[in-house]
Short mmCIF file of C-alpha atoms in Angstrom, two decimals:
data_model
loop_
_atom_site.label_atom_id
_atom_site.label_comp_id
_atom_site.label_asym_id
_atom_site.label_seq_id
_atom_site.Cartn_x
_atom_site.Cartn_y
_atom_site.Cartn_z
CA UNK A 11 8.28 -22.54 -27.11
CA UNK A 12 4.51 -22.33 -27.60
CA UNK A 13 1.84 -22.01 -24.96
CA UNK A 14 -1.90 -22.23 -24.66
CA UNK A 15 -2.37 -19.13 -26.79
CA UNK A 16 -0.66 -19.97 -30.09
CA UNK A 17 2.44 -17.85 -30.54
CA UNK A 18 2.44 -16.76 -26.89
CA UNK A 19 5.28 -18.41 -25.01
CA UNK A 20 3.71 -17.41 -21.68
CA UNK A 21 0.29 -16.82 -20.28
CA UNK A 22 1.68 -13.99 -18.14
CA UNK A 23 4.84 -11.89 -18.00
CA UNK A 24 5.40 -9.78 -14.89
CA UNK A 25 7.84 -6.87 -14.55
CA UNK A 26 8.96 -6.53 -10.94
CA UNK A 27 9.61 -9.04 -8.19
CA UNK A 28 8.37 -7.08 -5.17
CA UNK A 29 5.26 -8.07 -3.18
CA UNK A 30 2.88 -7.09 -6.01
CA UNK A 31 4.79 -8.88 -8.76
CA UNK A 32 5.59 -12.01 -6.77
CA UNK A 33 2.00 -12.31 -5.57
CA UNK A 34 0.31 -12.03 -8.97
CA UNK A 35 2.90 -14.34 -10.57
CA UNK A 36 2.40 -17.01 -7.89
CA UNK A 37 -1.41 -16.87 -7.87
CA UNK A 38 -1.51 -17.32 -11.66
CA UNK A 39 1.17 -20.04 -11.73
CA UNK A 40 -0.66 -21.92 -8.98
CA UNK A 41 -3.52 -22.35 -11.46
CA UNK A 42 -1.20 -24.17 -13.85
CA UNK A 43 -0.41 -21.24 -16.15
CA UNK A 44 2.99 -20.36 -17.63
CA UNK A 45 4.44 -17.30 -15.92
CA UNK A 46 7.69 -15.38 -16.43
CA UNK A 47 8.81 -12.81 -13.85
CA UNK A 48 11.52 -10.30 -14.81
CA UNK A 49 13.22 -8.38 -12.00
CA UNK A 50 15.85 -5.74 -12.80
CA UNK A 51 17.70 -6.08 -9.47
CA UNK A 52 19.18 -9.02 -7.58
CA UNK A 53 17.54 -10.10 -4.32
CA UNK A 54 17.87 -9.47 -1.47
CA UNK A 55 17.64 -5.74 -2.13
CA UNK A 56 16.64 -2.78 0.03
CA UNK A 57 13.10 -1.40 -0.09
CA UNK A 58 10.99 0.88 2.09
CA UNK A 59 7.42 0.01 3.13
CA UNK A 60 8.06 -2.13 6.19
CA UNK A 61 4.77 -2.07 8.11
CA UNK A 62 2.13 -4.61 7.07
CA UNK A 63 -1.63 -4.90 7.62
CA UNK A 64 -3.38 -8.12 8.73
CA UNK A 65 -4.99 -8.70 5.34
CA UNK A 66 -1.56 -9.23 3.81
CA UNK A 67 -0.33 -11.52 6.60
CA UNK A 68 -3.48 -13.60 7.21
CA UNK A 69 -5.14 -13.14 3.83
CA UNK A 70 -2.71 -12.92 0.91
CA UNK A 71 0.15 -14.82 2.56
CA UNK A 72 -2.22 -17.63 3.56
CA UNK A 73 -3.63 -17.84 0.03
CA UNK A 74 -0.07 -18.05 -1.27
CA UNK A 75 0.92 -20.65 1.32
CA UNK A 76 3.75 -18.68 2.95
CA UNK A 77 2.04 -17.84 6.25
CA UNK A 78 3.99 -20.50 8.18
CA UNK A 79 7.25 -19.28 6.66
CA UNK A 80 6.36 -15.73 7.68
CA UNK A 81 5.81 -16.88 11.25
CA UNK A 82 9.16 -18.70 11.30
CA UNK A 83 10.98 -15.61 9.99
CA UNK A 84 10.69 -13.97 13.42
CA UNK A 85 9.32 -10.63 12.23
CA UNK A 86 8.22 -8.15 14.88
CA UNK A 87 4.55 -8.62 15.80
CA UNK A 88 2.44 -5.50 15.25
CA UNK A 89 -0.88 -5.25 17.10
CA UNK A 90 -1.75 -1.86 15.61
CA UNK A 91 -0.48 1.70 15.66
CA UNK A 92 0.26 4.21 18.38
CA UNK A 93 -0.24 7.89 17.55
CA UNK A 94 0.75 11.22 19.04
CA UNK A 95 -1.83 12.86 16.82
CA UNK A 96 -4.98 14.90 17.23
CA UNK A 97 -6.20 17.09 20.06
CA UNK A 98 -4.97 14.77 22.82
CA UNK A 99 -1.32 15.49 23.72
CA UNK A 100 -0.82 11.95 25.05
CA UNK A 101 -0.20 9.02 22.64
CA UNK A 102 -3.23 6.85 21.87
CA UNK A 103 -3.36 3.36 20.36
CA UNK A 104 -5.31 1.82 17.50
CA UNK A 105 -5.44 -1.98 17.49
CA UNK A 106 -6.42 -4.40 14.73
CA UNK A 107 -9.02 -5.99 16.98
CA UNK A 108 -11.58 -3.63 15.48
CA UNK A 109 -14.46 -6.05 15.64
CA UNK A 110 -15.20 -9.66 16.64
CA UNK A 111 -14.39 -10.73 13.06
CA UNK A 112 -10.82 -9.48 13.38
CA UNK A 113 -10.31 -10.22 17.07
CA UNK A 114 -8.42 -13.24 18.28
CA UNK A 115 -5.37 -14.98 16.85
CA UNK A 116 -5.27 -12.99 13.57
CA UNK A 117 -5.60 -9.49 15.05
CA UNK A 118 -1.97 -8.67 14.30
CA UNK A 119 0.44 -8.04 11.45
CA UNK A 120 4.22 -7.76 11.16
CA UNK A 121 6.91 -5.13 10.88
CA UNK A 122 9.22 -6.58 8.24
CA UNK A 123 12.66 -6.02 6.86
CA UNK A 124 11.72 -5.89 3.21
CA UNK A 125 14.92 -7.59 2.12
CA UNK A 126 13.72 -10.69 3.99
CA UNK A 127 9.99 -10.40 3.28
CA UNK A 128 10.35 -9.79 -0.45
CA UNK A 129 12.81 -12.68 -0.78
CA UNK A 130 10.32 -15.04 0.89
CA UNK A 131 7.68 -14.11 -1.68
CA UNK A 132 10.03 -14.29 -4.67
CA UNK A 133 11.43 -17.67 -3.65
CA UNK A 134 7.89 -18.95 -3.20
CA UNK A 135 7.09 -17.84 -6.75
CA UNK A 136 9.95 -20.03 -7.95
CA UNK A 137 8.65 -22.99 -5.96
CA UNK A 138 5.19 -22.81 -7.53
CA UNK A 139 6.58 -22.78 -11.05
CA UNK A 140 7.21 -19.14 -11.95
CA UNK A 141 10.29 -18.64 -14.13
CA UNK A 142 12.13 -15.90 -12.21
CA UNK A 143 14.98 -14.00 -13.86
CA UNK A 144 16.81 -11.46 -11.74
CA UNK A 145 19.08 -8.75 -13.11
CA UNK A 146 16.75 -8.61 -16.11
CA UNK A 147 15.03 -5.25 -16.76
CA UNK A 148 12.08 -4.88 -19.10
CA UNK A 149 12.96 -2.28 -21.76
CA UNK A 150 9.84 -2.10 -23.93
CA UNK A 151 6.18 -3.09 -24.01
CA UNK A 152 5.16 -4.80 -27.27
CA UNK A 153 1.76 -3.95 -28.69
CA UNK A 154 -0.20 -4.08 -31.93
CA UNK A 155 -3.78 -3.38 -32.95
CA UNK A 156 -4.50 -1.90 -29.52
CA UNK A 157 -3.41 -4.96 -27.51
CA UNK A 158 -0.25 -5.64 -25.51
CA UNK A 159 1.24 -9.02 -26.42
CA UNK A 160 4.63 -9.14 -24.69
CA UNK A 161 7.81 -7.29 -23.76
CA UNK A 162 11.40 -6.80 -24.70
CA UNK A 163 13.95 -7.22 -21.93
CA UNK A 164 17.70 -7.20 -21.39
CA UNK A 165 19.13 -10.50 -20.18
CA UNK A 166 22.05 -10.87 -17.77
CA UNK A 167 24.50 -10.89 -20.67
CA UNK A 168 23.20 -7.55 -21.90
CA UNK A 169 21.36 -9.01 -24.89
CA UNK A 170 17.90 -7.89 -25.99
CA UNK A 171 15.30 -10.64 -25.75
CA UNK A 172 11.57 -10.91 -26.47
CA UNK A 173 8.89 -12.62 -24.39
CA UNK A 174 5.40 -12.92 -25.86
CA UNK A 175 2.49 -13.40 -23.52
CA UNK A 176 -1.29 -13.26 -23.33
CA UNK A 177 -1.00 -10.79 -20.44
CA UNK A 178 1.64 -8.39 -19.15
CA UNK A 179 1.56 -6.98 -15.60
CA UNK A 180 3.62 -3.92 -14.68
CA UNK A 181 4.61 -4.29 -11.03
CA UNK A 182 7.87 -2.37 -11.44
CA UNK A 183 7.13 0.27 -8.82
CA UNK A 184 6.96 4.05 -8.74
CA UNK A 185 10.20 4.71 -10.60
CA UNK A 186 9.46 2.62 -13.66
CA UNK A 187 8.28 4.03 -16.99
CA UNK A 188 6.46 0.97 -18.30
CA UNK A 189 3.17 2.30 -16.91
CA UNK A 190 3.08 4.83 -19.76
CA UNK A 191 2.15 2.04 -22.16
CA UNK A 192 -1.22 1.76 -20.41
CA UNK A 193 -2.27 5.19 -21.69
CA UNK A 194 -3.69 7.96 -19.56
CA UNK A 195 -1.79 10.09 -17.07
CA UNK A 196 -0.18 9.79 -13.64
CA UNK A 197 -1.82 12.39 -11.40
CA UNK A 198 0.16 13.51 -8.37
CA UNK A 199 -1.66 14.57 -5.22
CA UNK A 200 -1.32 18.22 -4.26
CA UNK A 201 -2.75 17.47 -0.84
CA UNK A 202 -0.11 14.82 -0.02
CA UNK A 203 2.73 16.58 -1.86
CA UNK A 204 5.28 15.68 0.78
CA UNK A 205 8.94 14.81 1.23
CA UNK A 206 10.09 11.85 3.33
CA UNK A 207 13.60 11.77 4.84
CA UNK A 208 14.44 8.49 6.59
CA UNK A 209 17.17 6.34 8.07
CA UNK A 210 17.77 3.54 10.60
CA UNK A 211 18.81 3.52 14.25
CA UNK A 212 19.95 0.89 16.74
CA UNK A 213 19.16 0.98 20.43
CA UNK A 214 15.93 2.99 20.26
CA UNK A 215 13.30 2.84 22.96
CA UNK A 216 10.19 0.64 22.61
CA UNK A 217 6.58 1.22 23.55
CA UNK A 218 5.41 -0.64 26.65
CA UNK A 219 4.15 -4.21 26.01
CA UNK A 220 1.91 -5.51 24.57
CA UNK A 221 2.28 -2.69 22.03
CA UNK A 222 6.07 -2.71 21.78
CA UNK A 223 5.87 -3.80 18.12
CA UNK A 224 3.45 -1.06 17.07
CA UNK A 225 4.33 1.60 14.56
CA UNK A 226 4.55 4.97 16.33
CA UNK A 227 3.35 7.99 14.33
CA UNK A 228 4.08 11.34 15.96
CA UNK A 229 2.94 14.72 14.63
CA UNK A 230 5.06 17.83 15.17
CA UNK A 231 5.08 21.39 13.81
CA UNK A 232 6.81 20.56 10.50
CA UNK A 233 4.95 17.31 9.77
CA UNK A 234 5.06 13.85 11.30
CA UNK A 235 7.44 10.97 12.06
CA UNK A 236 7.17 7.24 11.62
CA UNK A 237 8.99 5.04 14.11
CA UNK A 238 8.93 1.35 13.13
CA UNK A 239 10.55 -1.31 15.36
CA UNK A 240 11.92 -3.84 12.85
CA UNK A 241 13.64 -5.99 15.45
CA UNK A 242 14.59 -5.81 19.11
CA UNK A 243 17.36 -3.37 18.23
CA UNK A 244 16.71 -1.96 14.72
CA UNK A 245 14.26 0.91 14.09
CA UNK A 246 13.17 2.60 10.86
CA UNK A 247 12.74 6.34 11.45
CA UNK A 248 11.37 8.80 8.89
CA UNK A 249 10.15 12.38 8.82
CA UNK A 250 7.38 13.51 6.45
CA UNK A 251 7.32 17.24 5.68
CA UNK A 252 5.57 19.51 3.17
CA UNK A 253 7.40 20.08 -0.14
CA UNK A 254 7.59 23.85 0.55
CA UNK A 255 9.83 22.95 3.50
CA UNK A 256 12.45 21.34 1.24
CA UNK A 257 15.11 23.66 2.66
CA UNK A 258 14.99 21.57 5.84
CA UNK A 259 16.39 18.52 4.01
CA UNK A 260 19.06 20.28 1.95
CA UNK A 261 22.71 19.95 2.80
CA UNK A 262 23.98 17.11 4.96
CA UNK A 263 21.14 14.52 5.18
CA UNK A 264 22.19 13.22 8.60
CA UNK A 265 22.19 16.68 10.11
CA UNK A 266 18.83 17.38 8.46
CA UNK A 267 17.28 14.23 9.93
CA UNK A 268 18.75 14.89 13.38
CA UNK A 269 17.44 18.47 13.28
CA UNK A 270 13.93 17.24 12.49
CA UNK A 271 14.17 14.67 15.28
CA UNK A 272 15.06 17.54 17.60
CA UNK A 273 11.79 19.24 16.63
CA UNK A 274 9.74 16.22 17.76
CA UNK A 275 10.15 15.66 21.54
CA UNK A 276 8.55 12.20 21.57
CA UNK A 277 10.80 10.74 18.85
CA UNK A 278 13.82 12.53 20.34
CA UNK A 279 13.07 10.84 23.66
CA UNK A 280 12.79 7.40 22.02
CA UNK A 281 16.14 7.90 20.26
CA UNK A 282 17.98 9.47 23.20
CA UNK A 283 20.21 6.41 23.72
CA UNK A 284 20.26 5.23 20.09
CA UNK A 285 22.82 5.62 17.32
CA UNK A 286 22.26 5.79 13.60
CA UNK A 287 23.24 2.81 11.47
CA UNK A 288 26.07 4.09 9.28
CA UNK A 289 26.95 1.16 7.01
CA UNK A 290 25.40 -1.69 5.06
CA UNK A 291 21.98 -1.48 3.37
CA UNK A 292 20.57 0.50 6.30
CA UNK A 293 23.47 2.95 6.45
CA UNK A 294 22.13 5.43 3.90
CA UNK A 295 19.76 8.28 4.68
CA UNK A 296 17.21 8.35 1.87
CA UNK A 297 14.74 10.86 0.45
CA UNK A 298 11.47 10.34 -1.42
CA UNK A 299 9.46 13.19 -2.94
CA UNK A 300 5.94 13.58 -4.34
CA UNK A 301 5.13 9.93 -3.73
CA UNK A 302 1.31 10.11 -3.62
CA UNK A 303 -0.25 9.63 -7.04
CA UNK A 304 -2.77 7.66 -9.06
CA UNK A 305 -2.88 6.70 -12.73
CA UNK A 306 -5.99 7.57 -14.71
CA UNK A 307 -5.98 4.07 -16.28
CA UNK A 308 -5.11 0.76 -14.60
CA UNK A 309 -5.54 -1.60 -17.54
CA UNK A 310 -5.83 -1.96 -21.30
CA UNK A 311 -6.21 -5.11 -23.42
CA UNK A 312 -3.32 -7.39 -22.54
CA UNK A 313 -1.84 -5.23 -19.75
CA UNK A 314 -2.54 -4.02 -16.20
CA UNK A 315 -0.79 -1.95 -13.53
CA UNK A 316 -0.56 -3.11 -9.91
CA UNK A 317 1.13 -1.88 -6.76
CA UNK A 318 3.17 1.32 -6.91
CA UNK A 319 3.09 1.22 -10.72
CA UNK A 320 -0.61 2.14 -10.46
CA UNK A 321 -0.93 4.30 -7.34
CA UNK A 322 0.43 5.11 -3.90
CA UNK A 323 -0.86 7.19 -1.02
CA UNK A 324 0.72 8.73 2.08
CA UNK A 325 2.26 6.07 4.37
CA UNK A 326 0.78 7.13 7.71
CA UNK A 327 -1.56 4.12 7.82
CA UNK A 328 0.85 1.58 6.27
CA UNK A 329 -1.24 0.92 3.17
CA UNK A 330 1.56 0.43 0.63
CA UNK A 331 2.07 -3.34 0.77
CA UNK A 332 -1.65 -3.89 1.37
CA UNK A 333 -2.60 -2.07 -1.85
CA UNK A 334 0.22 -3.86 -3.69
CA UNK A 335 -0.79 -7.37 -2.68
CA UNK A 336 -4.52 -6.62 -2.87
CA UNK A 337 -4.20 -5.34 -6.44
CA UNK A 338 -2.12 -8.41 -7.29
CA UNK A 339 -4.92 -10.65 -6.03
CA UNK A 340 -7.50 -8.75 -8.09
CA UNK A 341 -5.34 -8.95 -11.21
CA UNK A 342 -4.68 -12.67 -10.68
CA UNK A 343 -8.41 -13.36 -10.39
CA UNK A 344 -9.01 -11.50 -13.67
CA UNK A 345 -6.20 -13.30 -15.51
CA UNK A 346 -7.19 -16.72 -14.20
CA UNK A 347 -10.81 -16.13 -15.15
CA UNK A 348 -9.98 -15.10 -18.72
CA UNK A 349 -7.46 -17.92 -19.23
CA UNK A 350 -10.05 -20.42 -18.00
CA UNK A 351 -12.48 -19.13 -20.63
CA UNK A 352 -15.11 -18.18 -18.06
CA UNK A 353 -15.61 -14.60 -19.29
CA UNK A 354 -14.14 -11.93 -21.53
CA UNK A 355 -11.16 -9.75 -20.64
CA UNK A 356 -13.09 -6.48 -20.49
CA UNK A 357 -15.58 -7.63 -17.88
CA UNK A 358 -12.95 -9.35 -15.74
CA UNK A 359 -10.62 -6.34 -15.74
CA UNK A 360 -13.37 -3.81 -15.22
CA UNK A 361 -13.98 -5.58 -11.91
CA UNK A 362 -10.23 -5.43 -11.19
CA UNK A 363 -10.04 -1.69 -11.78
CA UNK A 364 -13.31 -0.81 -10.04
CA UNK A 365 -12.36 -2.67 -6.86
CA UNK A 366 -8.78 -1.38 -6.91
CA UNK A 367 -9.89 2.24 -7.29
CA UNK A 368 -12.52 1.79 -4.62
CA UNK A 369 -9.97 0.57 -2.07
CA UNK A 370 -7.51 3.32 -2.97
CA UNK A 371 -10.22 5.98 -2.75
CA UNK A 372 -11.42 4.82 0.67
CA UNK A 373 -7.90 4.95 2.11
CA UNK A 374 -7.17 8.27 0.39
CA UNK A 375 -10.25 9.98 1.81
CA UNK A 376 -9.71 8.38 5.22
CA UNK A 377 -6.16 9.78 5.29
CA UNK A 378 -7.35 13.24 4.26
CA UNK A 379 -9.71 13.17 7.25
CA UNK A 380 -7.02 11.69 9.49
CA UNK A 381 -4.70 14.60 8.70
CA UNK A 382 -7.49 16.97 9.65
CA UNK A 383 -7.45 15.54 13.18
CA UNK A 384 -4.22 17.23 14.10
CA UNK A 385 -5.35 20.63 15.33
CA UNK A 386 -2.82 21.27 18.10
CA UNK A 387 -0.30 22.91 15.75
CA UNK A 388 -0.78 26.10 13.72
CA UNK A 389 2.15 25.53 11.37
CA UNK A 390 1.82 25.76 7.61
CA UNK A 391 2.04 21.98 7.29
CA UNK A 392 -1.13 21.42 9.28
CA UNK A 393 -3.04 24.56 8.33
CA UNK A 394 -2.76 23.54 4.67
CA UNK A 395 -4.63 20.35 5.48
CA UNK A 396 -7.66 21.64 7.33
CA UNK A 397 -10.97 20.31 6.06
CA UNK A 398 -13.29 21.51 8.81
CA UNK A 399 -13.98 25.19 9.35
CA UNK A 400 -13.36 26.22 5.74
CA UNK A 401 -15.72 28.68 4.03
CA UNK A 402 -18.01 27.03 1.50
CA UNK A 403 -16.08 28.24 -1.56
CA UNK A 404 -12.75 27.22 -0.04
CA UNK A 405 -14.15 23.83 0.94
CA UNK A 406 -15.28 23.16 -2.61
CA UNK A 407 -11.87 24.11 -3.98
CA UNK A 408 -10.25 21.93 -1.35
CA UNK A 409 -12.51 19.00 -2.24
CA UNK A 410 -11.63 19.35 -5.92
CA UNK A 411 -7.96 19.36 -4.97
CA UNK A 412 -8.05 16.26 -2.79
CA UNK A 413 -10.60 14.29 -4.80
CA UNK A 414 -8.94 14.75 -8.17
CA UNK A 415 -6.31 12.11 -7.63
CA UNK A 416 -8.53 9.63 -5.85
CA UNK A 417 -11.85 9.69 -7.61
CA UNK A 418 -13.31 9.63 -11.08
CA UNK A 419 -14.20 12.71 -13.09
CA UNK A 420 -17.82 12.67 -11.90
CA UNK A 421 -16.67 13.46 -8.38
CA UNK A 422 -15.01 16.66 -9.53
CA UNK A 423 -18.38 18.02 -10.62
CA UNK A 424 -19.78 17.45 -7.14
CA UNK A 425 -17.11 19.25 -5.17
CA UNK A 426 -19.59 20.75 -2.72
CA UNK A 427 -20.88 17.29 -1.81
CA UNK A 428 -17.31 16.00 -1.46
CA UNK A 429 -16.41 18.93 0.81
CA UNK A 430 -19.45 18.34 3.01
CA UNK A 431 -18.70 14.62 3.23
CA UNK A 432 -15.05 15.18 4.14
CA UNK A 433 -15.97 17.77 6.77
CA UNK A 434 -18.55 15.42 8.29
CA UNK A 435 -16.09 12.53 8.19
CA UNK A 436 -13.38 14.59 9.88
CA UNK A 437 -15.72 15.65 12.67
CA UNK A 438 -16.89 12.09 13.29
CA UNK A 439 -13.37 10.72 13.17
CA UNK A 440 -12.19 13.38 15.61
CA UNK A 441 -14.88 12.37 18.13
CA UNK A 442 -14.01 8.69 17.70
CA UNK A 443 -10.29 9.31 18.22
CA UNK A 444 -11.05 11.35 21.33
CA UNK A 445 -12.98 8.37 22.73
CA UNK A 446 -10.21 5.91 21.87
CA UNK A 447 -7.57 8.21 23.37
CA UNK A 448 -9.54 8.47 26.60
CA UNK A 449 -9.92 4.69 26.73
CA UNK A 450 -6.20 4.22 26.04
CA UNK A 451 -5.42 6.52 28.96
CA UNK A 452 -7.73 4.44 31.16
CA UNK A 453 -5.98 1.23 30.10
CA UNK A 454 -8.92 -0.03 28.04
CA UNK A 455 -9.09 -1.33 24.47
CA UNK A 456 -12.30 -0.62 22.59
CA UNK A 457 -11.94 0.15 18.89
CA UNK A 458 -15.68 0.26 18.19
CA UNK A 459 -15.81 4.09 17.99
CA UNK A 460 -13.24 4.03 15.19
CA UNK A 461 -14.72 1.02 13.45
CA UNK A 462 -18.11 2.75 13.41
CA UNK A 463 -16.71 5.57 11.29
CA UNK A 464 -17.67 5.02 7.62
CA UNK A 465 -14.25 5.86 6.17
CA UNK A 466 -12.32 3.41 8.30
CA UNK A 467 -15.01 0.74 8.08
CA UNK A 468 -15.07 1.00 4.28
CA UNK A 469 -11.28 1.07 4.02
CA UNK A 470 -10.97 -2.12 6.08
CA UNK A 471 -13.93 -3.94 4.56
CA UNK A 472 -12.07 -5.65 1.74
CA UNK A 473 -9.23 -6.51 4.12
CA UNK A 474 -11.65 -8.37 6.38
CA UNK A 475 -13.22 -10.21 3.42
CA UNK A 476 -9.82 -11.43 2.19
CA UNK A 477 -8.90 -12.64 5.67
CA UNK A 478 -12.15 -14.54 6.10
CA UNK A 479 -11.81 -16.18 2.70
CA UNK A 480 -8.21 -17.22 3.36
CA UNK A 481 -8.97 -18.59 6.82
CA UNK A 482 -12.07 -20.50 5.70
CA UNK A 483 -10.55 -21.69 2.41
CA UNK A 484 -13.76 -20.64 0.64
CA UNK A 485 -15.91 -17.58 0.11
CA UNK A 486 -18.75 -19.56 1.69
CA UNK A 487 -21.29 -17.50 -0.27
CA UNK A 488 -20.77 -14.47 2.00
CA UNK A 489 -19.59 -11.98 -0.59
CA UNK A 490 -21.93 -9.59 -2.37
CA UNK A 491 -21.36 -7.51 -5.48
CA UNK A 492 -19.75 -4.11 -4.89
CA UNK A 493 -21.08 -2.48 -8.06
CA UNK A 494 -24.17 -2.73 -10.23
CA UNK A 495 -23.59 -5.59 -12.66
CA UNK A 496 -20.42 -6.54 -10.76
CA UNK A 497 -18.84 -9.88 -10.05
CA UNK A 498 -18.09 -11.94 -6.94
CA UNK A 499 -15.16 -14.14 -6.00
CA UNK A 500 -15.23 -17.85 -6.80
CA UNK A 501 -15.25 -20.35 -3.94
CA UNK A 502 -11.48 -20.91 -4.22
CA UNK A 503 -10.76 -17.16 -4.19
CA UNK A 504 -8.79 -17.36 -7.45
CA UNK A 505 -11.38 -16.34 -10.07
CA UNK A 506 -14.32 -14.04 -10.69
CA UNK A 507 -17.80 -15.40 -11.19
CA UNK A 508 -21.22 -13.96 -11.86
CA UNK A 509 -23.40 -13.75 -8.76
CA UNK A 510 -26.37 -16.10 -8.48
CA UNK A 511 -29.75 -14.51 -9.27
CA UNK A 512 -31.44 -13.03 -6.25
#
């Protein structure tokens, strides 16, 4: 079999059939290119990361053409998040109607059972022409003269096979080892060096409407809980604690989870009449450790990392699937642009990496500041995360610690500036949350104080752009370059192009 690139059988080979892999495979195949997707498991399969953001639902899913199927799936509608977090002891609510651009019919997302959501995306990839092979792990990345040109994989009969391609995308998740072929290192965050212990319950309480589908995040002395209503009866419940508290999750996992629930009165109240699911795919209590990290390189000639293969940050703001599908869109634009002959690989993928790192960094720094909001507890978990009130020398050391995983090397030489920025951000965010909490208590919804904060505004900027492009079907000339000498999105949203002269 020969393709458009001589000996290459495929234009793109993708490892991993989750949201990142399915999305990049589909967006490249929809441009008429030959795509092979290799997934080591058989779908449907269990996965965590169940709370979506609107940019995935109304942006990526609309670009893919699965938005109607998502609506028919009956997933729980999520208007935002409700938090027992910060100085206010009462829960407060953040909604996606941050601004007029996001208000209206698209100011929502979904809570999804990943077995269903991921299968929708993988089946769609098949429909648009992607060759999907399940039960087929990639075993080796093939490279020569500094360029990746394919992979070796194990087929369903256990035989080694070779697939040559112009591009290879590693979307195999956090546990895979293929990312090592990119070069560089995987840096783990010391700031978010946490342990998550989670399971599933039936019969849990719901927030009052219209926020009954919201994710509930509740801080307590040892850390914080997520409480995600996946259906009318099923709830995903997880505790996030500091790695020094690992003794709390040793021994019987069910007893450990129940003990942590007992430490958090709000979650204990919501689960008072519930029972834990004890069988099937939701019957296992699972643990994840040290899950916040970022690779020092996202691409090399012929290869790129997307989704959890590249980076992941603390789940309190539900950014996992957003970063996965967003990075898939960026990678697809770069691949489509190069295959169309519009520009060279280096320039296209420099835009991919710059935008990807920018989005990750904004969310990372926002979450650092968000953790700083919780001042009601004096436990080790929260004291270790204080940004404000630190002496200058401690603040600089803290900034080096938190910025190292999220920013480039230049940032590390400006630790004092980073510390000052984080402290200022935390103070501003604290005031904004106090306003929103007061408005929530008064029965009002006004997200403008939060939206006015630079960290949140920057973190959501790209999300809003993707939604507008998907809804309009064109960029409509609204996008501007994000970096000096950078690129903009083509009118169809599937390529990069050079901006018109000003």
